[in-house]
């Protein structure tokens, strides 16, 4: 089968790999119909996540058709078209029973913090992902969710990560009616978080980024204010100034490990890898939220330490919440929002390319070429 293969930092290609096989009675094999390149994939692509191994296939955002099931699979059948959450979750452990599918205690033998994730580094379990024609899906009685007959596949694939992560960013923020919400990062997740902030009662939503084309997109898609931090002397002072010097009620970090804007953070976090990525956006979030405010983190950082102003967290009385989105828990509500027209996930898609052009897709997204917001890839077998 055709699949993306990682060959080292900034080097990916489309190659022929062996077909996946059923390894456990609860496995399923999915023929991929849509798959995406995620901003989190760029952390792998750029070499910023430990234990990303040559030969890996990325891709944690995909939908497809079940073509084979293990002996113990009862919740889906061959021929079903399914949303595959990016979390790999057993459904039975202490954390899964609480709905914390992103923190499954059984699926990832490589770490004790995060559960397993499709197509990520071996710190997330080492499972091959969905940027391929076919993918093995463990715990097929838990994760795969049947796509409603009336749902566009482009909407469906955006429910595997982007929409639930943006929604959970707003949910974790504990937004109260009338709150001012600031989102750092106008990538797909940040744009969706800004859109979802209105659903929780925000009175004002502001997004901060450095790319004008992304800011323009955010204004139109998320109905928010949008500002370029390169035009500010200090983003923290700017936010305080436009909030009567109080700070925002809620700040969402949707950037994570590759944040720009601070030379020291860039050198130590992105160049020398002395910390788990550049924590610039997290610094800005902590320092620009009001006393007693909430910082919600969905931007991805690595599993090592970061240099953050923890004293400011204490002295300002902040609440900090962060997690990988528990997609399975959120899917029923998000499917309803899509069907009712409350959310338009496929509206984030700007580019559609064949899987054969995966190297060009990564280069375009990484370099922010052609006003790229979100890329969907179609494997050769997607239309069979």
Tab-separated table of C-alpha atoms in Angstrom:
chain	number	residue	atom	x	y	z
A	1	UNK	CA	0.000	0.000	0.000
A	2	UNK	CA	1.016	3.630	-0.425
A	3	UNK	CA	1.947	5.407	2.787
A	4	UNK	CA	3.786	8.459	4.061
A	5	UNK	CA	7.195	7.627	5.531
A	6	UNK	CA	9.345	9.794	7.819
A	7	UNK	CA	13.040	9.880	6.834
A	8	UNK	CA	14.328	12.492	9.290
A	9	UNK	CA	13.722	16.178	10.029
A	10	UNK	CA	11.971	17.901	7.110
A	11	UNK	CA	12.154	14.702	5.025
A	12	UNK	CA	9.013	12.721	4.252
A	13	UNK	CA	8.003	10.767	1.185
A	14	UNK	CA	5.295	8.493	-0.215
A	15	UNK	CA	6.445	4.867	-0.388
A	16	UNK	CA	5.053	1.366	-0.679
A	17	UNK	CA	4.719	-0.337	2.719
A	18	UNK	CA	3.257	-3.709	3.770
A	19	UNK	CA	-0.478	-3.877	4.378
A	20	UNK	CA	-1.436	-3.684	8.064
A	21	UNK	CA	-2.662	-6.898	9.658
A	22	UNK	CA	-5.010	-7.867	12.462
A	23	UNK	CA	-2.780	-8.393	15.532
A	24	UNK	CA	-5.430	-8.624	18.248
A	25	UNK	CA	-9.058	-9.822	18.284
A	26	UNK	CA	-10.226	-6.244	18.938
A	27	UNK	CA	-8.393	-4.773	15.921
A	28	UNK	CA	-9.929	-3.451	12.725
A	29	UNK	CA	-8.360	-2.535	9.395
A	30	UNK	CA	-9.624	0.717	7.868
A	31	UNK	CA	-9.341	1.800	4.250
A	32	UNK	CA	-8.542	5.490	4.569
A	33	UNK	CA	-10.902	7.849	2.730
A	34	UNK	CA	-9.602	11.182	4.046
A	35	UNK	CA	-6.510	12.061	6.065
A	36	UNK	CA	-5.016	15.384	7.144
A	37	UNK	CA	-1.725	17.058	7.959
A	38	UNK	CA	-1.972	18.523	11.464
A	39	UNK	CA	0.044	21.285	13.071
A	40	UNK	CA	1.118	18.664	15.609
A	41	UNK	CA	2.603	16.657	12.739
A	42	UNK	CA	4.894	19.605	12.032
A	43	UNK	CA	6.481	19.160	15.476
A	44	UNK	CA	7.462	15.656	14.319
A	45	UNK	CA	8.407	16.807	10.824
A	46	UNK	CA	10.720	19.490	12.206
A	47	UNK	CA	12.426	17.083	14.620
A	48	UNK	CA	11.104	18.640	17.840
A	49	UNK	CA	9.520	15.543	19.424
A	50	UNK	CA	11.735	12.887	21.039
A	51	UNK	CA	11.793	9.313	19.708
A	52	UNK	CA	10.284	10.068	16.319
A	53	UNK	CA	11.708	7.145	14.403
A	54	UNK	CA	12.748	6.898	10.767
A	55	UNK	CA	10.278	4.714	8.892
A	56	UNK	CA	7.229	5.894	10.853
A	57	UNK	CA	3.962	6.763	9.157
A	58	UNK	CA	2.329	9.884	10.577
A	59	UNK	CA	-1.325	10.826	10.569
A	60	UNK	CA	-3.731	10.997	13.501
A	61	UNK	CA	-6.605	12.610	11.595
A	62	UNK	CA	-8.369	10.146	9.299
A	63	UNK	CA	-11.707	8.601	8.437
A	64	UNK	CA	-12.298	5.463	6.473
A	65	UNK	CA	-14.198	2.280	5.721
A	66	UNK	CA	-13.859	-0.881	7.790
A	67	UNK	CA	-12.493	-3.664	5.555
A	68	UNK	CA	-11.552	-6.288	8.163
A	69	UNK	CA	-12.314	-6.901	11.834
A	70	UNK	CA	-10.914	-9.084	14.569
A	71	UNK	CA	-12.888	-11.910	16.171
A	72	UNK	CA	-13.972	-9.826	19.186
A	73	UNK	CA	-15.127	-6.706	17.342
A	74	UNK	CA	-18.878	-6.240	17.729
A	75	UNK	CA	-19.516	-2.470	17.585
A	76	UNK	CA	-18.566	-1.963	13.930
A	77	UNK	CA	-18.706	-4.204	10.889
A	78	UNK	CA	-17.075	-4.502	7.488
A	79	UNK	CA	-18.408	-1.758	5.241
A	80	UNK	CA	-19.047	0.795	7.982
A	81	UNK	CA	-17.628	4.258	7.363
A	82	UNK	CA	-16.120	5.566	10.570
A	83	UNK	CA	-14.572	8.572	12.271
A	84	UNK	CA	-11.353	7.394	13.953
A	85	UNK	CA	-10.460	9.571	16.982
A	86	UNK	CA	-6.781	10.437	17.196
A	87	UNK	CA	-6.691	8.937	20.714
A	88	UNK	CA	-6.188	5.173	20.971
A	89	UNK	CA	-8.166	4.200	24.057
A	90	UNK	CA	-9.063	0.903	25.690
A	91	UNK	CA	-12.389	2.083	27.079
A	92	UNK	CA	-11.974	0.079	30.289
A	93	UNK	CA	-9.186	1.632	32.373
A	94	UNK	CA	-9.647	4.074	35.269
A	95	UNK	CA	-9.214	7.115	33.024
A	96	UNK	CA	-11.309	5.915	30.083
A	97	UNK	CA	-14.197	5.250	32.493
A	98	UNK	CA	-13.992	8.952	33.417
A	99	UNK	CA	-14.186	9.953	29.759
A	100	UNK	CA	-10.484	10.849	29.686
A	101	UNK	CA	-9.817	8.916	26.475
A	102	UNK	CA	-6.726	11.010	25.763
A	103	UNK	CA	-5.163	9.657	28.958
A	104	UNK	CA	-5.850	5.926	28.523
A	105	UNK	CA	-3.646	3.952	30.913
A	106	UNK	CA	-3.471	0.782	28.802
A	107	UNK	CA	-2.875	1.794	25.185
A	108	UNK	CA	0.586	3.363	25.536
A	109	UNK	CA	3.371	1.318	27.077
A	110	UNK	CA	5.932	4.038	26.344
A	111	UNK	CA	4.667	6.726	28.750
A	112	UNK	CA	2.568	7.246	31.856
A	113	UNK	CA	1.158	10.678	30.990
A	114	UNK	CA	-0.459	10.656	27.561
A	115	UNK	CA	-2.346	7.726	26.085
A	116	UNK	CA	-1.536	6.381	22.646
A	117	UNK	CA	-1.955	8.518	19.532
A	118	UNK	CA	-2.055	7.338	15.930
A	119	UNK	CA	0.997	8.230	13.865
A	120	UNK	CA	2.932	10.078	16.531
A	121	UNK	CA	6.330	9.443	18.119
A	122	UNK	CA	7.075	6.345	20.156
A	123	UNK	CA	6.457	8.453	23.271
A	124	UNK	CA	2.805	8.185	22.173
A	125	UNK	CA	2.918	4.432	21.619
A	126	UNK	CA	4.622	4.111	18.259
A	127	UNK	CA	1.501	3.225	16.253
A	128	UNK	CA	1.510	3.870	12.502
A	129	UNK	CA	-0.962	6.518	11.449
A	130	UNK	CA	-3.508	7.179	8.772
A	131	UNK	CA	-1.480	9.011	6.120
A	132	UNK	CA	-1.714	5.787	4.168
A	133	UNK	CA	-4.171	3.775	2.128
A	134	UNK	CA	-4.927	1.472	5.062
A	135	UNK	CA	-4.453	1.641	8.831
A	136	UNK	CA	-4.729	-0.812	11.727
A	137	UNK	CA	-7.105	0.486	14.404
A	138	UNK	CA	-6.766	-1.113	17.888
A	139	UNK	CA	-9.695	-1.258	20.342
A	140	UNK	CA	-12.167	-1.105	17.486
A	141	UNK	CA	-15.103	-1.506	19.890
A	142	UNK	CA	-14.160	1.822	21.495
A	143	UNK	CA	-12.802	4.479	19.140
A	144	UNK	CA	-14.332	4.172	15.659
A	145	UNK	CA	-17.644	6.018	15.412
A	146	UNK	CA	-20.001	5.460	12.499
A	147	UNK	CA	-20.316	8.488	10.215
A	148	UNK	CA	-23.943	9.612	9.821
A	149	UNK	CA	-25.232	8.915	6.332
A	150	UNK	CA	-25.886	12.605	5.672
A	151	UNK	CA	-22.448	13.829	6.811
A	152	UNK	CA	-19.829	15.020	4.318
A	153	UNK	CA	-16.547	13.119	4.664
A	154	UNK	CA	-14.717	16.448	4.804
A	155	UNK	CA	-16.730	17.388	7.894
A	156	UNK	CA	-16.165	13.927	9.341
A	157	UNK	CA	-12.382	14.027	9.064
A	158	UNK	CA	-12.343	17.371	10.856
A	159	UNK	CA	-14.061	15.665	13.813
A	160	UNK	CA	-11.060	13.387	14.420
A	161	UNK	CA	-8.983	16.145	16.074
A	162	UNK	CA	-9.336	19.775	15.000
A	163	UNK	CA	-12.951	20.340	16.009
A	164	UNK	CA	-12.883	18.404	19.310
A	165	UNK	CA	-9.534	19.913	20.301
A	166	UNK	CA	-10.731	23.444	19.614
A	167	UNK	CA	-13.989	22.720	21.403
A	168	UNK	CA	-12.262	21.192	24.429
A	169	UNK	CA	-9.888	24.176	24.599
A	170	UNK	CA	-12.936	26.392	25.105
A	171	UNK	CA	-14.601	23.880	27.431
A	172	UNK	CA	-11.535	23.587	29.705
A	173	UNK	CA	-11.355	27.364	29.879
A	174	UNK	CA	-14.551	27.528	31.929
A	175	UNK	CA	-15.808	30.494	29.914
A	176	UNK	CA	-18.498	32.527	31.662
A	177	UNK	CA	-21.125	34.640	29.951
A	178	UNK	CA	-19.554	37.851	28.678
A	179	UNK	CA	-15.922	36.770	29.178
A	180	UNK	CA	-13.096	38.156	27.087
A	181	UNK	CA	-11.232	35.225	25.539
A	182	UNK	CA	-7.793	35.518	23.936
A	183	UNK	CA	-6.480	32.714	21.726
A	184	UNK	CA	-2.786	32.539	20.876
A	185	UNK	CA	-2.317	30.841	17.514
A	186	UNK	CA	-4.427	31.142	14.348
A	187	UNK	CA	-3.771	27.685	13.039
A	188	UNK	CA	-6.769	25.374	12.544
A	189	UNK	CA	-6.998	24.520	16.269
A	190	UNK	CA	-6.811	28.144	17.391
A	191	UNK	CA	-9.352	29.228	14.789
A	192	UNK	CA	-11.736	26.471	15.917
A	193	UNK	CA	-11.151	27.333	19.591
A	194	UNK	CA	-12.067	30.950	18.846
A	195	UNK	CA	-15.220	29.837	17.004
A	196	UNK	CA	-16.210	27.515	19.860
A	197	UNK	CA	-15.592	30.175	22.531
A	198	UNK	CA	-18.831	31.851	21.392
A	199	UNK	CA	-20.740	28.608	22.095
A	200	UNK	CA	-19.766	28.853	25.768
A	201	UNK	CA	-20.949	32.440	26.130
A	202	UNK	CA	-17.886	34.580	25.379
A	203	UNK	CA	-18.618	38.268	25.009
A	204	UNK	CA	-15.400	39.100	23.162
A	205	UNK	CA	-12.971	36.819	21.309
A	206	UNK	CA	-9.474	37.892	20.236
A	207	UNK	CA	-6.925	35.846	18.299
A	208	UNK	CA	-3.186	36.589	18.078
A	209	UNK	CA	-0.805	35.296	15.386
A	210	UNK	CA	1.995	36.515	13.125
A	211	UNK	CA	0.592	35.554	9.695
A	212	UNK	CA	-1.805	38.065	8.166
A	213	UNK	CA	-3.504	35.515	5.908
A	214	UNK	CA	-4.338	33.340	8.940
A	215	UNK	CA	-5.627	36.374	10.837
A	216	UNK	CA	-7.867	37.317	7.904
A	217	UNK	CA	-9.182	33.765	7.772
A	218	UNK	CA	-9.846	33.787	11.531
A	219	UNK	CA	-11.819	37.037	11.331
A	220	UNK	CA	-14.107	35.565	8.680
A	221	UNK	CA	-14.455	32.053	10.121
A	222	UNK	CA	-14.491	32.728	13.865
A	223	UNK	CA	-16.115	36.212	13.877
A	224	UNK	CA	-13.346	37.447	16.172
A	225	UNK	CA	-10.891	40.288	16.500
A	226	UNK	CA	-7.483	39.358	15.132
A	227	UNK	CA	-4.096	41.010	15.677
A	228	UNK	CA	-0.535	40.446	14.483
A	229	UNK	CA	1.947	40.267	17.369
A	230	UNK	CA	4.757	41.443	15.084
A	231	UNK	CA	3.054	44.831	15.070
A	232	UNK	CA	3.146	45.073	18.871
A	233	UNK	CA	5.992	46.104	21.138
A	234	UNK	CA	4.751	43.632	23.752
A	235	UNK	CA	1.693	41.358	23.264
A	236	UNK	CA	1.076	41.197	27.024
A	237	UNK	CA	0.917	44.978	27.350
A	238	UNK	CA	-1.280	45.144	24.235
A	239	UNK	CA	-3.812	42.704	25.691
A	240	UNK	CA	-3.884	44.479	29.023
A	241	UNK	CA	-4.369	47.826	27.291
A	242	UNK	CA	-7.420	46.624	25.341
A	243	UNK	CA	-8.939	45.013	28.461
A	244	UNK	CA	-8.873	48.085	30.730
A	245	UNK	CA	-5.520	46.938	32.143
A	246	UNK	CA	-7.151	43.939	33.821
A	247	UNK	CA	-6.113	41.225	31.393
A	248	UNK	CA	-8.282	38.687	29.591
A	249	UNK	CA	-10.667	36.483	31.562
A	250	UNK	CA	-9.461	33.429	29.659
A	251	UNK	CA	-6.420	32.755	27.491
A	252	UNK	CA	-6.021	29.691	25.268
A	253	UNK	CA	-2.562	28.507	24.159
A	254	UNK	CA	-3.144	26.844	20.784
A	255	UNK	CA	0.474	27.176	19.657
A	256	UNK	CA	2.691	24.892	21.700
A	257	UNK	CA	6.260	23.864	21.025
A	258	UNK	CA	7.102	25.952	17.960
A	259	UNK	CA	5.970	29.383	19.095
A	260	UNK	CA	7.826	32.357	17.638
A	261	UNK	CA	8.254	35.751	19.266
A	262	UNK	CA	11.055	35.316	21.817
A	263	UNK	CA	14.693	34.756	20.832
A	264	UNK	CA	15.756	32.977	24.009
A	265	UNK	CA	12.787	30.613	23.923
A	266	UNK	CA	13.357	29.891	20.232
A	267	UNK	CA	17.032	29.049	20.741
A	268	UNK	CA	16.577	26.898	23.839
A	269	UNK	CA	13.310	25.251	22.792
A	270	UNK	CA	13.470	24.929	19.007
A	271	UNK	CA	17.134	25.020	18.073
A	272	UNK	CA	19.052	23.440	20.958
A	273	UNK	CA	16.095	21.381	22.286
A	274	UNK	CA	17.079	22.169	25.872
A	275	UNK	CA	13.404	22.416	26.815
A	276	UNK	CA	10.210	20.886	25.459
A	277	UNK	CA	9.742	23.504	22.774
A	278	UNK	CA	9.510	27.274	22.828
A	279	UNK	CA	7.132	28.318	25.626
A	280	UNK	CA	6.641	31.868	24.313
A	281	UNK	CA	2.872	31.572	23.863
A	282	UNK	CA	2.514	30.030	27.315
A	283	UNK	CA	4.473	32.940	28.862
A	284	UNK	CA	2.196	35.404	27.105
A	285	UNK	CA	-0.881	33.485	28.210
A	286	UNK	CA	0.128	33.428	31.881
A	287	UNK	CA	1.144	37.072	31.900
A	288	UNK	CA	-1.819	38.471	29.942
A	289	UNK	CA	-4.673	36.686	31.717
A	290	UNK	CA	-6.269	38.549	34.616
A	291	UNK	CA	-5.793	37.632	38.263
A	292	UNK	CA	-7.927	34.607	39.031
A	293	UNK	CA	-8.224	33.841	35.321
A	294	UNK	CA	-7.928	30.581	33.434
A	295	UNK	CA	-5.233	29.428	30.994
A	296	UNK	CA	-6.299	26.545	28.751
A	297	UNK	CA	-3.479	24.696	26.961
A	298	UNK	CA	-3.988	22.548	23.874
A	299	UNK	CA	-0.756	23.514	22.090
A	300	UNK	CA	1.532	20.479	22.067
A	301	UNK	CA	4.721	20.462	24.131
A	302	UNK	CA	7.205	17.618	24.462
A	303	UNK	CA	7.577	15.355	27.499
A	304	UNK	CA	10.538	17.202	29.038
A	305	UNK	CA	10.695	20.398	31.096
A	306	UNK	CA	9.795	23.940	30.068
A	307	UNK	CA	10.892	27.328	31.375
A	308	UNK	CA	7.640	28.948	32.493
A	309	UNK	CA	6.844	31.705	35.051
A	310	UNK	CA	5.274	29.489	37.696
A	311	UNK	CA	5.634	32.264	40.297
A	312	UNK	CA	3.222	34.400	38.283
A	313	UNK	CA	0.752	31.514	38.215
A	314	UNK	CA	0.846	31.339	42.003
A	315	UNK	CA	0.780	35.048	42.700
A	316	UNK	CA	-2.030	35.757	40.244
A	317	UNK	CA	-4.156	32.856	41.511
A	318	UNK	CA	-4.487	31.296	38.066
A	319	UNK	CA	-6.132	28.064	37.054
A	320	UNK	CA	-4.240	26.173	34.350
A	321	UNK	CA	-5.881	23.325	32.485
A	322	UNK	CA	-4.510	21.323	29.613
A	323	UNK	CA	-5.003	17.957	27.949
A	324	UNK	CA	-5.242	16.049	24.730
A	325	UNK	CA	-8.847	16.232	23.580
A	326	UNK	CA	-10.963	13.212	24.541
A	327	UNK	CA	-12.509	12.908	21.095
A	328	UNK	CA	-14.837	9.975	21.801
A	329	UNK	CA	-16.494	11.827	24.686
A	330	UNK	CA	-17.152	14.914	22.561
A	331	UNK	CA	-18.260	13.297	19.298
A	332	UNK	CA	-22.010	12.978	19.989
A	333	UNK	CA	-22.356	16.696	20.735
A	334	UNK	CA	-20.084	17.775	17.878
A	335	UNK	CA	-21.876	15.575	15.352
A	336	UNK	CA	-25.101	17.231	16.453
A	337	UNK	CA	-23.547	20.696	16.075
A	338	UNK	CA	-22.436	19.851	12.526
A	339	UNK	CA	-25.811	18.415	11.558
A	340	UNK	CA	-27.596	21.471	12.959
A	341	UNK	CA	-25.274	23.898	11.178
A	342	UNK	CA	-23.828	25.312	14.412
A	343	UNK	CA	-20.299	24.334	13.329
A	344	UNK	CA	-18.836	24.097	9.834
A	345	UNK	CA	-15.624	22.066	10.244
A	346	UNK	CA	-14.935	21.580	6.520
A	347	UNK	CA	-14.846	25.360	6.157
A	348	UNK	CA	-11.295	25.219	7.544
A	349	UNK	CA	-10.068	23.130	4.596
A	350	UNK	CA	-8.133	25.186	2.051
A	351	UNK	CA	-6.157	22.513	0.191
A	352	UNK	CA	-6.862	19.010	-1.118
A	353	UNK	CA	-4.012	16.932	-2.500
A	354	UNK	CA	-3.351	13.291	-3.388
A	355	UNK	CA	-1.372	11.248	-0.865
A	356	UNK	CA	1.328	10.835	-3.507
A	357	UNK	CA	2.162	14.528	-3.008
A	358	UNK	CA	2.609	14.261	0.768
A	359	UNK	CA	6.138	15.723	0.681
A	360	UNK	CA	4.874	18.850	-1.089
A	361	UNK	CA	1.941	19.018	1.325
A	362	UNK	CA	4.228	19.060	4.362
A	363	UNK	CA	6.542	21.629	2.792
A	364	UNK	CA	3.619	23.914	1.922
A	365	UNK	CA	2.013	23.683	5.369
A	366	UNK	CA	5.297	24.026	7.253
A	367	UNK	CA	6.450	27.024	5.233
A	368	UNK	CA	2.958	28.588	5.275
A	369	UNK	CA	2.823	28.774	1.498
A	370	UNK	CA	-0.220	29.478	-0.677
A	371	UNK	CA	-2.272	30.739	2.297
A	372	UNK	CA	-2.584	27.172	3.548
A	373	UNK	CA	-4.788	26.696	6.620
A	374	UNK	CA	-5.699	22.999	6.462
A	375	UNK	CA	-4.749	20.257	4.023
A	376	UNK	CA	-6.743	17.102	3.354
A	377	UNK	CA	-5.052	14.240	1.510
A	378	UNK	CA	-6.812	11.595	-0.537
A	379	UNK	CA	-5.172	8.149	-0.870
A	380	UNK	CA	-5.344	6.498	-4.311
A	381	UNK	CA	-7.869	3.935	-3.065
A	382	UNK	CA	-10.193	6.529	-1.510
A	383	UNK	CA	-12.630	6.477	-4.423
A	384	UNK	CA	-12.799	2.723	-4.910
